[in-house]
Tab-separated table of C-alpha atoms in Angstrom:
chain	number	residue	atom	x	y	z
A	12	MET	CA	34.489	46.270	-57.066
A	13	VAL	CA	37.757	46.554	-56.320
A	14	THR	CA	40.181	44.945	-53.936
A	15	GLY	CA	42.731	45.695	-51.018
A	16	ASP	CA	41.261	44.426	-47.396
A	17	ALA	CA	42.407	41.072	-45.739
A	18	PRO	CA	40.368	38.265	-46.945
A	19	LEU	CA	38.351	36.246	-44.286
A	20	ARG	CA	40.292	33.471	-42.930
A	21	LEU	CA	38.446	29.903	-43.731
A	22	ARG	CA	38.429	27.940	-40.672
A	23	VAL	CA	36.578	25.857	-38.711
A	24	LEU	CA	34.082	28.295	-37.011
A	25	SER	CA	32.686	27.401	-33.081
A	26	LEU	CA	29.346	29.559	-32.232
A	27	SER	CA	30.929	32.340	-31.223
A	28	GLU	CA	33.278	32.801	-33.931
A	29	LEU	CA	30.578	32.894	-36.588
A	30	LEU	CA	28.699	34.830	-34.995
A	31	ASP	CA	32.040	37.490	-33.759
A	32	GLU	CA	32.694	37.053	-38.025
A	33	THR	CA	29.286	37.926	-38.674
A	34	PHE	CA	29.129	40.533	-36.729
A	35	ARG	CA	32.760	41.703	-38.213
A	36	ILE	CA	31.774	41.602	-41.644
A	37	TYR	CA	28.575	43.360	-41.613
A	38	ARG	CA	30.377	45.968	-39.770
A	39	LYS	CA	33.225	46.228	-42.641
A	40	ALA	CA	30.765	46.821	-45.021
A	41	PHE	CA	27.947	48.399	-43.232
A	42	PRO	CA	26.642	50.960	-45.555
A	43	LEU	CA	26.852	48.236	-48.328
A	44	PHE	CA	24.570	45.820	-46.506
A	45	ILE	CA	22.033	48.765	-45.583
A	46	GLY	CA	21.908	50.222	-49.027
A	47	ILE	CA	20.827	46.532	-50.102
A	48	ALA	CA	18.527	46.216	-47.203
A	49	LEU	CA	16.798	49.523	-48.089
A	50	ALA	CA	16.302	48.745	-51.789
A	51	VAL	CA	14.599	45.865	-50.958
A	52	SER	CA	12.482	47.486	-48.345
A	53	ILE	CA	11.327	50.446	-49.278
A	54	PRO	CA	9.515	49.860	-52.635
A	55	THR	CA	6.815	47.476	-50.292
A	56	LEU	CA	6.828	50.059	-47.750
A	57	LEU	CA	5.552	52.392	-49.594
A	58	ILE	CA	3.451	50.711	-50.848
A	59	VAL	CA	1.847	50.023	-47.528
A	60	LEU	CA	1.792	53.753	-46.519
A	61	ALA	CA	0.596	54.427	-49.975
A	62	PHE	CA	-2.495	51.751	-49.544
A	63	GLY	CA	-3.067	52.036	-45.549
A	64	VAL	CA	-2.483	48.460	-44.975
A	65	TYR	CA	-0.508	49.572	-42.022
A	66	THR	CA	-3.956	50.830	-40.325
A	67	PHE	CA	-5.720	47.871	-40.662
A	68	ALA	CA	-3.269	46.597	-37.801
A	69	GLY	CA	-5.951	48.225	-35.090
A	70	GLY	CA	-6.860	51.415	-33.494
A	71	SER	CA	-7.152	53.286	-37.200
A	72	GLN	CA	-9.596	55.945	-37.087
A	73	SER	CA	-9.922	54.543	-40.910
A	74	PHE	CA	-12.336	51.551	-39.108
A	75	ASN	CA	-13.336	53.666	-35.905
A	76	THR	CA	-17.148	55.052	-37.242
A	77	PRO	CA	-20.276	54.389	-35.636
A	78	GLU	CA	-21.142	51.904	-38.590
A	79	PHE	CA	-18.443	49.735	-37.839
A	80	ARG	CA	-18.862	49.878	-34.479
A	81	GLN	CA	-22.887	48.961	-34.893
A	82	ASP	CA	-21.935	46.056	-37.363
A	83	PRO	CA	-18.462	44.680	-38.256
A	84	SER	CA	-19.378	43.338	-41.398
A	85	THR	CA	-19.666	46.750	-42.661
A	86	ILE	CA	-15.681	47.197	-42.989
A	87	PHE	CA	-16.014	44.762	-46.086
A	88	LYS	CA	-17.521	47.022	-48.003
A	89	SER	CA	-15.521	50.245	-46.697
A	90	ALA	CA	-13.248	51.681	-49.372
A	91	ALA	CA	-10.388	51.565	-47.216
A	92	PHE	CA	-10.717	47.976	-47.271
A	93	THR	CA	-10.489	47.915	-50.619
A	94	SER	CA	-7.663	49.653	-50.697
A	95	LEU	CA	-6.036	47.346	-48.000
A	96	LEU	CA	-6.630	44.315	-50.765
A	97	VAL	CA	-4.939	46.261	-53.544
A	98	GLY	CA	-2.387	47.099	-51.454
A	99	LEU	CA	-1.208	43.947	-50.739
A	100	ALA	CA	-2.144	42.452	-54.058
A	101	VAL	CA	0.506	44.793	-55.264
A	102	ALA	CA	3.264	44.402	-51.931
A	103	ALA	CA	3.001	40.760	-52.794
A	104	ILE	CA	3.807	41.153	-56.733
A	105	VAL	CA	6.926	43.689	-56.029
A	106	ASN	CA	8.124	41.269	-53.019
A	107	LEU	CA	8.483	38.322	-55.923
A	108	PHE	CA	9.517	40.594	-58.281
A	109	LEU	CA	12.575	41.144	-55.402
A	110	ILE	CA	12.639	37.756	-53.814
A	111	PRO	CA	16.344	37.074	-55.816
A	112	PHE	CA	17.197	40.432	-54.270
A	113	SER	CA	16.061	40.277	-51.277
A	114	TYR	CA	18.575	36.769	-50.546
A	115	GLY	CA	20.720	37.100	-53.526
A	116	ALA	CA	22.233	40.794	-52.761
A	117	PRO	CA	23.626	40.464	-49.569
A	118	VAL	CA	24.871	36.976	-49.711
A	119	ARG	CA	26.648	38.032	-52.751
A	120	ALA	CA	27.719	41.069	-50.790
A	121	ALA	CA	29.092	38.896	-47.976
A	122	ILE	CA	30.764	36.121	-50.354
A	123	ASP	CA	32.453	39.323	-51.994
A	124	VAL	CA	33.829	40.972	-48.992
A	125	SER	CA	34.857	37.439	-47.290
A	126	LEU	CA	37.156	37.537	-50.271
A	127	GLY	CA	38.454	41.171	-49.316
A	128	HIS	CA	37.232	42.623	-52.320
A	129	ARG	CA	35.098	46.028	-51.931
A	130	PRO	CA	31.935	45.454	-53.625
A	131	THR	CA	30.025	48.662	-54.276
A	132	PHE	CA	25.841	48.633	-54.605
A	133	GLY	CA	26.180	48.643	-58.356
A	134	SER	CA	28.483	45.268	-58.762
A	135	VAL	CA	26.299	43.285	-56.020
A	136	LEU	CA	22.809	43.982	-57.682
A	137	ALA	CA	24.746	43.152	-61.802
A	138	ALA	CA	26.201	40.000	-59.996
A	139	THR	CA	22.530	39.086	-58.445
A	140	ALA	CA	21.077	40.154	-61.643
A	141	ARG	CA	22.597	37.224	-63.887
A	142	ARG	CA	21.382	34.812	-61.069
A	143	TYR	CA	18.347	36.364	-60.917
A	144	PHE	CA	16.003	33.743	-62.582
A	145	GLY	CA	17.884	31.015	-61.330
A	146	LEU	CA	17.113	32.500	-57.218
A	147	TRP	CA	13.815	33.011	-58.005
A	148	GLY	CA	13.123	29.429	-59.260
A	149	ALA	CA	15.307	27.864	-56.541
A	150	ALA	CA	13.136	29.643	-53.708
A	151	ILE	CA	9.584	29.496	-55.367
A	152	VAL	CA	10.616	25.780	-55.340
A	153	TYR	CA	11.499	26.013	-51.811
A	154	ALA	CA	8.772	27.985	-50.285
A	155	VAL	CA	6.351	25.798	-52.233
A	156	VAL	CA	7.432	22.559	-51.151
A	157	ILE	CA	7.666	23.852	-47.440
A	158	LEU	CA	3.859	25.597	-47.538
A	159	LEU	CA	2.751	22.319	-48.560
A	160	LEU	CA	4.319	20.296	-46.170
A	161	SER	CA	2.527	22.622	-43.731
A	162	ILE	CA	-0.752	22.088	-45.002
A	163	THR	CA	-0.798	19.381	-42.405
A	164	VAL	CA	-0.217	19.181	-38.926
A	165	ILE	CA	1.924	15.481	-39.860
A	166	GLY	CA	3.814	17.566	-42.230
A	167	ILE	CA	5.144	20.171	-40.345
A	168	PRO	CA	7.814	18.271	-38.350
A	169	VAL	CA	8.746	17.508	-42.450
A	170	ALA	CA	8.316	21.162	-43.506
A	171	ILE	CA	11.387	22.079	-40.682
A	172	TRP	CA	13.463	19.343	-41.507
A	173	ILE	CA	13.759	20.501	-45.034
A	174	TYR	CA	13.499	23.906	-44.523
A	175	VAL	CA	16.921	23.430	-42.601
A	176	ARG	CA	18.418	21.127	-45.170
A	177	TRP	CA	17.842	23.374	-47.914
A	178	VAL	CA	18.735	26.744	-46.099
A	179	LEU	CA	22.238	27.190	-47.756
A	180	PHE	CA	21.076	27.076	-51.234
A	181	VAL	CA	21.544	30.610	-51.966
A	182	PRO	CA	25.226	30.968	-50.775
A	183	ALA	CA	26.014	27.313	-52.528
A	184	MET	CA	24.250	28.651	-56.095
A	185	LEU	CA	26.314	32.035	-55.944
A	186	THR	CA	29.555	30.359	-54.842
A	187	GLU	CA	29.756	27.308	-56.916
A	188	ASN	CA	27.232	28.505	-60.464
A	189	LEU	CA	25.164	26.051	-59.640
A	190	GLY	CA	21.564	25.998	-60.841
A	191	PRO	CA	18.484	26.103	-58.332
A	192	ILE	CA	18.041	22.634	-58.080
A	193	ARG	CA	21.744	21.812	-57.713
A	194	ALA	CA	21.825	24.577	-55.371
A	195	LEU	CA	19.123	23.147	-53.243
A	196	GLY	CA	20.870	19.670	-53.421
A	197	ARG	CA	24.349	20.889	-52.708
A	198	SER	CA	22.718	22.632	-49.197
A	199	TRP	CA	21.438	19.046	-48.626
A	200	THR	CA	24.276	17.481	-48.867
A	201	LEU	CA	26.817	19.647	-46.519
A	202	LEU	CA	23.818	19.625	-44.520
A	203	GLU	CA	23.851	16.176	-43.490
A	204	GLY	CA	25.038	15.388	-40.134
A	205	LYS	CA	24.754	18.752	-39.256
A	206	TRP	CA	20.865	19.419	-39.160
A	207	TRP	CA	20.756	20.078	-35.011
A	208	ARG	CA	23.649	22.221	-34.881
A	209	THR	CA	22.135	24.126	-38.183
A	210	CYS	CA	18.427	24.670	-36.718
A	211	GLY	CA	19.886	25.894	-33.143
A	212	ILE	CA	22.264	28.469	-35.548
A	213	LEU	CA	18.694	29.438	-37.096
A	214	LEU	CA	16.823	29.697	-34.189
A	215	LEU	CA	19.761	32.147	-32.262
A	216	LEU	CA	19.227	34.117	-35.748
A	217	LEU	CA	16.025	34.423	-35.489
A	218	LEU	CA	16.289	35.209	-31.364
A	219	LEU	CA	18.815	38.336	-32.770
A	220	LEU	CA	16.718	39.316	-35.381
A	221	TYR	CA	13.433	39.556	-33.511
A	222	ILE	CA	15.763	41.608	-30.526
A	223	VAL	CA	17.700	44.343	-33.210
A	224	GLY	CA	13.731	44.858	-34.560
A	225	LEU	CA	12.300	45.062	-31.294
A	226	ILE	CA	14.829	47.583	-30.506
A	227	ILE	CA	14.030	49.524	-33.052
A	228	GLY	CA	10.438	49.066	-33.762
A	229	THR	CA	10.030	50.545	-29.985
A	230	LEU	CA	11.909	53.229	-30.392
A	231	PHE	CA	10.045	54.687	-33.332
A	232	GLN	CA	6.796	53.951	-31.135
A	233	PHE	CA	8.008	55.682	-28.220
A	234	VAL	CA	9.253	58.704	-30.521
A	235	GLY	CA	5.480	58.278	-31.885
A	236	ALA	CA	4.065	58.672	-29.030
A	237	LEU	CA	5.944	61.982	-27.808
A	238	ILE	CA	5.418	63.840	-30.784
A	239	PRO	CA	2.139	66.160	-29.827
A	240	GLY	CA	-0.808	66.396	-32.368
A	241	LEU	CA	-0.349	63.438	-34.379
A	242	SER	CA	-3.360	61.611	-35.382
A	243	GLN	CA	-3.716	57.780	-34.758
A	244	ASP	CA	-3.311	56.913	-38.153
A	245	ALA	CA	0.169	58.806	-38.304
A	246	ARG	CA	1.002	57.040	-35.193
A	247	LEU	CA	0.622	53.599	-36.594
A	248	ALA	CA	2.670	54.821	-39.879
A	249	VAL	CA	5.662	55.758	-37.510
A	250	ASN	CA	5.026	52.619	-36.094
A	251	GLN	CA	5.084	50.966	-39.297
A	252	VAL	CA	8.621	53.174	-40.360
A	253	GLY	CA	9.999	51.865	-37.608
A	254	SER	CA	9.293	48.180	-38.106
A	255	SER	CA	10.410	48.284	-41.607
A	256	LEU	CA	13.809	49.602	-40.136
A	257	GLY	CA	14.267	47.425	-37.904
A	258	GLY	CA	13.876	44.382	-40.200
A	259	VAL	CA	16.447	46.794	-42.530
A	260	VAL	CA	18.968	46.677	-39.520
A	261	ALA	CA	18.692	43.172	-38.637
A	262	ALA	CA	18.109	41.054	-41.955
A	263	PRO	CA	21.611	41.233	-43.343
A	264	ILE	CA	22.586	39.391	-40.161
A	265	GLN	CA	21.094	36.887	-41.250
A	266	TYR	CA	22.013	36.574	-44.731
A	267	ILE	CA	25.911	37.033	-43.926
A	268	ALA	CA	25.393	34.020	-41.260
A	269	TRP	CA	24.153	31.684	-43.645
A	270	THR	CA	27.546	32.523	-45.700
A	271	LEU	CA	30.022	31.851	-42.988
A	272	MET	CA	27.720	28.729	-41.999
A	273	TYR	CA	28.466	27.310	-45.690
A	274	PHE	CA	32.082	27.952	-45.870
A	275	ASP	CA	32.298	26.494	-42.420
A	276	LEU	CA	30.435	23.473	-43.930
A	277	ARG	CA	32.812	23.145	-46.269
A	278	VAL	CA	35.925	23.510	-44.543
A	279	ARG	CA	34.826	21.093	-42.164
A	280	LYS	CA	33.987	18.552	-45.148
A	281	GLU	CA	36.179	19.029	-47.418
A	282	SER	CA	38.908	21.327	-46.656
A	283	PHE	CA	37.796	24.263	-48.198
A	284	ASP	CA	40.156	27.017	-48.563
A	285	LEU	CA	40.799	30.459	-50.219
A	286	ASP	CA	42.103	29.858	-52.946
A	287	GLN	CA	39.023	27.390	-54.306
A	288	LEU	CA	36.690	30.108	-53.160
A	289	ALA	CA	38.114	32.682	-55.066
A	290	GLN	CA	38.374	30.375	-58.118
A	291	GLN	CA	34.619	29.138	-57.967
A	292	VAL	CA	33.462	32.668	-57.292
A	293	GLY	CA	35.519	33.964	-59.908
A	294	SER	CA	35.086	31.443	-62.907
A	295	THR	CA	32.779	32.985	-65.676
A	296	GLY	CA	30.490	31.264	-67.576
A	297	PRO	CA	26.629	31.066	-68.620
A	298	SER	CA	24.241	30.316	-65.960
A	299	PRO	CA	23.432	26.900	-65.404
A	300	VAL	CA	19.334	25.949	-65.590
A	301	GLY	CA	19.104	22.770	-63.189
């Protein structure tokens, strides 16, 4: 990783400035962010295609048989359904393994670009790998707490509240070299008194991601419909590729924005500046465990 680009000017960011800086950083290192997103998405896409998981979405020739039309329960005895279950299981295992890279790598890249560095694909993955277990542990705690609270109707509002309060644990962990529990606590502290603003930004980001993914997915559906001679399963595969690529293009927006939201809150509450950021990110030592 080398330096040379102008670093981010740390300051209090309005919503429009937050979005402007997010897209500026994205454009500045677009190949890097896309490369990271592809690296964590392609394994799952290949599994989905190889095991035919995408065919279960509907309209597949695999399930359009006289036996199925006569007795839909025969689907559970079919080879296609067995392949679906195996594919889902393999994809789940791979996704669990990739969790730290899915969340950590794009945030790591956003931090480095903000410092004026020119991170490489290898340097970002290496830095993320050093915090692999911390990122994985925090993500699992995060997910388990939210899922358990969401089981009951009364717990859903609490789950949403906690989701927002913990959402910045990744930039906190990677910037301040914190362990998983301390990173979750750091996010909680920074977001005190800023819940509604943060929730609004997260909803806006969700809308942006949906729109970007929808546009790209629709383009692939259109292309698939125009190609003559494609079977229904092949068209479903094209749609799946489009959906995955839509996620690849959209996902970095969210992670860059999380990083800038973290910086913004530290500026607002702690008068955080670029020198402090460089010192914290540049500090070395063993990874903390809690």
